[in-house]
mmCIF file of C-alpha atoms in Angstrom:
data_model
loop_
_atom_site.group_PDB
_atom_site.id
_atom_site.type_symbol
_atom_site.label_atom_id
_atom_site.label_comp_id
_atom_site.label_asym_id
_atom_site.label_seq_id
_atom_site.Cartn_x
_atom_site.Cartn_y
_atom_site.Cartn_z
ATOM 1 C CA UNK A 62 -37.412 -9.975 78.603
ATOM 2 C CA UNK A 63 -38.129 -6.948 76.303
ATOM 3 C CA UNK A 64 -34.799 -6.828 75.211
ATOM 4 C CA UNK A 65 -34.941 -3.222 76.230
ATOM 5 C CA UNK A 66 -32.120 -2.367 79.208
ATOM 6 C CA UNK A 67 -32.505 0.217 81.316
ATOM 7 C CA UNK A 68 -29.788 1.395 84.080
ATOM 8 C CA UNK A 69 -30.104 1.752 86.951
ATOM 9 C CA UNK A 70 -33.177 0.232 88.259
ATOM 10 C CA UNK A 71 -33.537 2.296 91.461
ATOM 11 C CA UNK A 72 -31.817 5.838 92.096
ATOM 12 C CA UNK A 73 -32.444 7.583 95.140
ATOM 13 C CA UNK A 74 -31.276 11.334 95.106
ATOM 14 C CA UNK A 75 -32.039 14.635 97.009
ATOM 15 C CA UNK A 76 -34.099 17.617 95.631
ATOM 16 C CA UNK A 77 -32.152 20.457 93.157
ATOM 17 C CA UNK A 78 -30.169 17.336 92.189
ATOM 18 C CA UNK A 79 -29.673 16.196 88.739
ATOM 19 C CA UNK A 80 -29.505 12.665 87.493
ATOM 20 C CA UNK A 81 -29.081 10.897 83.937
ATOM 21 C CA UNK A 82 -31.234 7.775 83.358
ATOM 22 C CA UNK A 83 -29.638 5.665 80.732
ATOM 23 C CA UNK A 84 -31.476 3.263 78.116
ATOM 24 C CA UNK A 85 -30.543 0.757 75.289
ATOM 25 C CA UNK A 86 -32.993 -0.147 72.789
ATOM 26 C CA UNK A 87 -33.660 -3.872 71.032
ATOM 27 C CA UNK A 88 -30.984 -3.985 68.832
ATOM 28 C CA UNK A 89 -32.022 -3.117 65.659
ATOM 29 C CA UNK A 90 -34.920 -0.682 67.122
ATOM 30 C CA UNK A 91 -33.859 2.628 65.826
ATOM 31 C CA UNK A 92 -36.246 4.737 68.013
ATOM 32 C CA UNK A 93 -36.299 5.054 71.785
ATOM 33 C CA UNK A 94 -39.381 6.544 73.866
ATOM 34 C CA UNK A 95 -39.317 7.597 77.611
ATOM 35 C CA UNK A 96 -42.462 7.993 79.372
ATOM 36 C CA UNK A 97 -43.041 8.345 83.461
ATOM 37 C CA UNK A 98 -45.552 6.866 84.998
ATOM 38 C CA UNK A 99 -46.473 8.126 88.705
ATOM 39 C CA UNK A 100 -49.603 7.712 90.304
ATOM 40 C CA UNK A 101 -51.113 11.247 90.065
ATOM 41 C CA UNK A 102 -50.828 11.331 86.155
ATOM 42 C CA UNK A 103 -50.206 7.875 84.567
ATOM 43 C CA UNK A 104 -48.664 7.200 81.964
ATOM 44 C CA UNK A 105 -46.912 9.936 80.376
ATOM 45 C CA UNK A 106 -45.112 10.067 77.120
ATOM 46 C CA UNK A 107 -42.103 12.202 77.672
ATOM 47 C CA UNK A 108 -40.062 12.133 74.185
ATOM 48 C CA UNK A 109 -38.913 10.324 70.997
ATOM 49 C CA UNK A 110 -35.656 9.893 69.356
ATOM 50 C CA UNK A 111 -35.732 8.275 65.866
ATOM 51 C CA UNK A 112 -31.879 7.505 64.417
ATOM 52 C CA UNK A 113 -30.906 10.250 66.657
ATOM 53 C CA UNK A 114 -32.853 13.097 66.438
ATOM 54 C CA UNK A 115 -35.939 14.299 68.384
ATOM 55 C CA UNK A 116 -39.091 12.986 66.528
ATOM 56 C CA UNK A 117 -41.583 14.012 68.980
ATOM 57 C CA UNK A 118 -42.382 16.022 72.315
ATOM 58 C CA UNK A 119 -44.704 14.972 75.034
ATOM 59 C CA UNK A 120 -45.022 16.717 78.667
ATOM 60 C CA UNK A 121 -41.389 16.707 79.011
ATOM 61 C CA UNK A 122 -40.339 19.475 81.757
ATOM 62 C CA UNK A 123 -38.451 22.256 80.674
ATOM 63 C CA UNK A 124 -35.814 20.887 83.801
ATOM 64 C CA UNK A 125 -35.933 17.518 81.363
ATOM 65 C CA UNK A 126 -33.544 16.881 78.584
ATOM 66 C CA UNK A 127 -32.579 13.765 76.497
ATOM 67 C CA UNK A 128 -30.571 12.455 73.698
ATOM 68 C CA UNK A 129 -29.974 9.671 71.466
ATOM 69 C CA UNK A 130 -26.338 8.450 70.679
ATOM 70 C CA UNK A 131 -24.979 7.308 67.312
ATOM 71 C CA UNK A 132 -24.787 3.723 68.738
ATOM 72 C CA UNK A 133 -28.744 4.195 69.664
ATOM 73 C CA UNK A 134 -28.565 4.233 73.224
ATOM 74 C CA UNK A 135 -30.459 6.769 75.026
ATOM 75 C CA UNK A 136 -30.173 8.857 78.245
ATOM 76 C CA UNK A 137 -32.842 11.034 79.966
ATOM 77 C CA UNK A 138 -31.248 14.066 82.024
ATOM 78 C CA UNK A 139 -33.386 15.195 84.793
ATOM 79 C CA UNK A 140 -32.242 18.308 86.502
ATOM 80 C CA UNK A 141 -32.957 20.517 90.030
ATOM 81 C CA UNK A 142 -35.297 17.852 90.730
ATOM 82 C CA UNK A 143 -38.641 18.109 92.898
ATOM 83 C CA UNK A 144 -39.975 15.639 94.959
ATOM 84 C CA UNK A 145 -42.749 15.224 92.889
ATOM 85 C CA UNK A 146 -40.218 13.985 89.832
ATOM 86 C CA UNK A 147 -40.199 10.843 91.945
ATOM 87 C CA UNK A 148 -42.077 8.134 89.220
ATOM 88 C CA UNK A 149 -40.689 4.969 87.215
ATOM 89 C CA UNK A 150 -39.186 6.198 83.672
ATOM 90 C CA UNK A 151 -39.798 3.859 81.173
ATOM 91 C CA UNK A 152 -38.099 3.766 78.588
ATOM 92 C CA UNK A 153 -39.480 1.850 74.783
ATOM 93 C CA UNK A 154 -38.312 1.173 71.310
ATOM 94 C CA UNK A 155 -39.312 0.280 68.061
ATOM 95 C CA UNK A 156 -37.719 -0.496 64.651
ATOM 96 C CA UNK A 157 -39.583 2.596 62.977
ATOM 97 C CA UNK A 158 -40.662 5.987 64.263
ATOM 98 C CA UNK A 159 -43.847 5.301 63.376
ATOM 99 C CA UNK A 160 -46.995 2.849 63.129
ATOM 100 C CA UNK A 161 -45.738 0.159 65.107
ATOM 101 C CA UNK A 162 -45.196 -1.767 68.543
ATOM 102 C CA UNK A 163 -43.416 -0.232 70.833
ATOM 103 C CA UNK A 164 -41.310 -2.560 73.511
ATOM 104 C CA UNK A 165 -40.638 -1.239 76.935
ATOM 105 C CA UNK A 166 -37.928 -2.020 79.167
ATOM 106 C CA UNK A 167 -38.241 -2.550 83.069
ATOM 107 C CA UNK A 168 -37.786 0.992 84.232
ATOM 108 C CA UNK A 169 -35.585 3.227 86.705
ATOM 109 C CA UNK A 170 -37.730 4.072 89.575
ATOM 110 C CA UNK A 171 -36.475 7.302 91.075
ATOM 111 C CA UNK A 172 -37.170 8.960 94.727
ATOM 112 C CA UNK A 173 -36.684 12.304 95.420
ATOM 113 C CA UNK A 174 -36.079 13.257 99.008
ATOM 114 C CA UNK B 1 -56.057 15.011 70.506
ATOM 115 C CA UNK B 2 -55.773 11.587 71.056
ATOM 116 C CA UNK B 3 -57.300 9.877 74.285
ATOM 117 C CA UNK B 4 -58.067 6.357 75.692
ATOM 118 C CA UNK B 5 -60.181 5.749 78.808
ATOM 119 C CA UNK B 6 -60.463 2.430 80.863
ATOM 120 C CA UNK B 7 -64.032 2.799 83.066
ATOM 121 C CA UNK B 8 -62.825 -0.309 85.518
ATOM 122 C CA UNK B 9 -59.779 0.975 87.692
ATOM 123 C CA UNK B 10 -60.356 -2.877 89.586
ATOM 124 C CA UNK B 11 -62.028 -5.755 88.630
ATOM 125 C CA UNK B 12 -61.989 -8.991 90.623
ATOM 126 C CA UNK B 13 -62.774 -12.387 88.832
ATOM 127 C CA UNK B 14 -62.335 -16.286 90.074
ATOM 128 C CA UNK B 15 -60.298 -18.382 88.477
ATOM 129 C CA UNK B 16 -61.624 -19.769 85.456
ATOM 130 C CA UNK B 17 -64.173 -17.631 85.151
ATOM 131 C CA UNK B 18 -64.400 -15.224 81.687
ATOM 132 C CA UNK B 19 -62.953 -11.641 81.681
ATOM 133 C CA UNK B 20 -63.565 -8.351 79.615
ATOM 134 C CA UNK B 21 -61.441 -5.318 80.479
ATOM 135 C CA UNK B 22 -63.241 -2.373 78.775
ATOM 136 C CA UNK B 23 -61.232 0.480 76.648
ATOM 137 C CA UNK B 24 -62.501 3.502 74.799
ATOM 138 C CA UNK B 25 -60.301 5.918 72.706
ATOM 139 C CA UNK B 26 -60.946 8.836 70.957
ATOM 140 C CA UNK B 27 -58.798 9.538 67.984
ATOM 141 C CA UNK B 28 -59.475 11.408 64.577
ATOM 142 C CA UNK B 29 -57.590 8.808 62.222
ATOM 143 C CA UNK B 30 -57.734 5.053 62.250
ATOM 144 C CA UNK B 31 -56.131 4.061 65.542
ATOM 145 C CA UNK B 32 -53.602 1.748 65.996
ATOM 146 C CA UNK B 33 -54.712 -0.034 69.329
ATOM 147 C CA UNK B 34 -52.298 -1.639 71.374
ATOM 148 C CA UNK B 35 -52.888 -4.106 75.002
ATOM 149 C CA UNK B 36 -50.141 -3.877 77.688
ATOM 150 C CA UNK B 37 -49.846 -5.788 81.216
ATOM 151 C CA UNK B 38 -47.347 -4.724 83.821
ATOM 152 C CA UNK B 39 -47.264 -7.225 86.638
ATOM 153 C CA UNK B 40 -45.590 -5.193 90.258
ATOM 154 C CA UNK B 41 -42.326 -4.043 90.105
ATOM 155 C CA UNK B 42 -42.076 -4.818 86.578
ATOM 156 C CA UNK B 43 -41.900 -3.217 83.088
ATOM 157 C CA UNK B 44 -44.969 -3.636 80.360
ATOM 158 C CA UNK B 45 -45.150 -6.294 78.217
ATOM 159 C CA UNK B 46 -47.451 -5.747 75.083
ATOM 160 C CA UNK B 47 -49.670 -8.249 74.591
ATOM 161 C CA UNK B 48 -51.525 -7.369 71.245
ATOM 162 C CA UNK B 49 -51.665 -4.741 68.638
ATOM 163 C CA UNK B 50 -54.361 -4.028 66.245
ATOM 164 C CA UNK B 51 -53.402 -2.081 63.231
ATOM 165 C CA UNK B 52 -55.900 -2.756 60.485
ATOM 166 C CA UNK B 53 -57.360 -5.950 58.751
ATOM 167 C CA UNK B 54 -59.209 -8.891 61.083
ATOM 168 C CA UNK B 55 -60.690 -6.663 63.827
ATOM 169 C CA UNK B 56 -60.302 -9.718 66.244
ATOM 170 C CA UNK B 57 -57.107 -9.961 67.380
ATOM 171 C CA UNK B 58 -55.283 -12.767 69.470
ATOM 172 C CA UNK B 59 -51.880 -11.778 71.402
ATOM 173 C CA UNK B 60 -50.223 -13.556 74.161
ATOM 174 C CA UNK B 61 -51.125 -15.715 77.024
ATOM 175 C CA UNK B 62 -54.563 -16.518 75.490
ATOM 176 C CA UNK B 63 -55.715 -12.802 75.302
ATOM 177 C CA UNK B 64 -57.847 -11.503 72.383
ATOM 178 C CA UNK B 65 -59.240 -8.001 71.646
ATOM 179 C CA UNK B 66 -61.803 -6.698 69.634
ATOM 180 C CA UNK B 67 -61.611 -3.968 67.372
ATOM 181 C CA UNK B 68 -64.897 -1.766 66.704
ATOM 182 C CA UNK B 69 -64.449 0.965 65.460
ATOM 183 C CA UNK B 70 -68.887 2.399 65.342
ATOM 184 C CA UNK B 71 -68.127 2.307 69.405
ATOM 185 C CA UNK B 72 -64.674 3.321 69.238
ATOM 186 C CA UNK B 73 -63.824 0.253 71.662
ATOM 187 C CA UNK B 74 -61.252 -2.409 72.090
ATOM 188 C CA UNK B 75 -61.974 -4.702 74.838
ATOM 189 C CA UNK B 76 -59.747 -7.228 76.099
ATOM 190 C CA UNK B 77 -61.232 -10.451 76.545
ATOM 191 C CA UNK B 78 -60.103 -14.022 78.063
ATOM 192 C CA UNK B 79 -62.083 -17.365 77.803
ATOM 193 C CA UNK B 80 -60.558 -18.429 81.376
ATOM 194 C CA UNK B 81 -58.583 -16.491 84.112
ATOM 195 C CA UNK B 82 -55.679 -17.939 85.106
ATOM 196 C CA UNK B 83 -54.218 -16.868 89.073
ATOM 197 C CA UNK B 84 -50.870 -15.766 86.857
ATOM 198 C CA UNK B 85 -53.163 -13.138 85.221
ATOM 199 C CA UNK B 86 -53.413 -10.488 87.981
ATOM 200 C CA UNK B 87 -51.792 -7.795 87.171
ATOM 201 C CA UNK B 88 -52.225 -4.160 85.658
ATOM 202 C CA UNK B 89 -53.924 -3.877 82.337
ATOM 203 C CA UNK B 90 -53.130 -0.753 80.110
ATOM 204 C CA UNK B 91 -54.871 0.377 76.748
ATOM 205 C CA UNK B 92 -53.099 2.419 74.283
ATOM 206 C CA UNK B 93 -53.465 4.374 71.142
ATOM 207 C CA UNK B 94 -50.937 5.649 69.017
ATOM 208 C CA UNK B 95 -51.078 6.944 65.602
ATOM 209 C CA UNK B 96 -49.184 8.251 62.184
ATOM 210 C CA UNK B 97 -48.770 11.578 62.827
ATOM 211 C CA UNK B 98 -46.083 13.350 64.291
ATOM 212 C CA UNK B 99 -44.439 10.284 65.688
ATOM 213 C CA UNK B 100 -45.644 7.352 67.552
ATOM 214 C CA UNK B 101 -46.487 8.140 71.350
ATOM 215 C CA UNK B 102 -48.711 6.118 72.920
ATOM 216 C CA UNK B 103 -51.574 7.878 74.512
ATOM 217 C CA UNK B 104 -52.487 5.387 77.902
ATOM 218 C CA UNK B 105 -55.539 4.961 79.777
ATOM 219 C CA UNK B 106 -55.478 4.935 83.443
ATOM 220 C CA UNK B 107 -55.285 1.073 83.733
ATOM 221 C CA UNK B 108 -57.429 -1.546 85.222
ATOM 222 C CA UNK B 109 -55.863 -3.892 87.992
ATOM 223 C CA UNK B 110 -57.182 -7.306 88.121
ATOM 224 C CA UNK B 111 -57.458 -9.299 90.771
ATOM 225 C CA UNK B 112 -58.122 -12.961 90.607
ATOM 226 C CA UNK B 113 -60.062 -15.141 93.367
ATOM 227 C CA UNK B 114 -58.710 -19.078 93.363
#
């Protein structure tokens, strides 16, 4: 156990639907990753919030948004969703925003139908 | 831009035997190199890092990796297989600039003959 939560661990939803994936990091970790990994591209690193503000930006979709929260959680919003959005989200954290290990938590698989 | 490339997508060892899971990277600073394993269905769990210093690293489960840097490599290596082992093996580089995303390779899955 990571220490990393994720919720919930499977959503199923229907295309042009929007759903929020919701993360909380090690406590103490002060910056949250989300990456998606499906099996046409891998791994992907989506976006990082550091103490709550966007730190970097990966191949996150336009239709993709996310946030960090004062108490550090984190939520992904995915909006008019294609059936190709259907991966497993990871989300990670880490105590600094840079230059070191990055724990993940057990993911939210999502199908799009 | 940073990338990492695994050249085995499956390898299949017996138990006991040795194992070396092959990763490349290409990045323009010093790398910081990082081994993950996701078993089905689950998360990944890191099992070693390599930021600078020894460039043989140990990590978890009796896993070590070798840093060198002339071949731009890290290969993960394991005196003896264990059945537990099979899983999904992912390489990963990160670095200092503008945050700290990992860059993945495509993964090797290992499968393990008793």
């Amino acid at each position: 156990d990571s220490g990393v939560t994720q919720t919930p661990k499977h959503l199923i939803t229907a295309t042009g639907q929007r759903v929020t994936l919701r993360c909380s990091p090690r406590s103490g970790d002060l910056s949250v990753y989300w990456y998606q990994q499906s099996l046409d591209q891998g791994l992907q690193f989506l976006i990082q919030y550091y103490n709550g503000e966007e730190r970097a930006k990966g191949n996150i979709l336009e239709r993709f948004s996310a946030q960090q929260f004062p108490d550090l959680h984190s939520e992904l919003n995915l909006s008019s969703l294609e059936l190709g959005d259907s991966a497993l989200y990871f989300c990670a954290s880490s105590v600094r925003d840079t230059a070191y290990e990055q724990y993940f938590g057990p993911g939210t698989r999502l199908t799009v139908t | 831009a940073q990338s990492v490339t695994q050249p085995d997508i499956h390898i299949t060892v017996s138990e006991g035997a040795s194992l070396e899971l092959r990763c490349n990277y290409s990045y323009g600073a010093t790398p910081y190199l990082f081994w993950y394993v996701q078993s089905p269905g689950q998360g990944l769990q890191l099992l070693l890092k390599y930021f600078s210093g020894d460039t043989l690293v140990q990590g978890i489960k009796g896993f070590e990796a070798e840093f060198k840097r002339s071949q731009s490599s890290f290969n993960l290596r394991k005196p003896s297989v264990h059945w537990s082992d099979a899983a999904e093996y992912f390489c990963a580089v990160g670095g200092t600039g503008g945050g700290n995303k990992l860059t993945f390779g495509t993964g090797t899955q290992l499968k393990v003959e008793l």
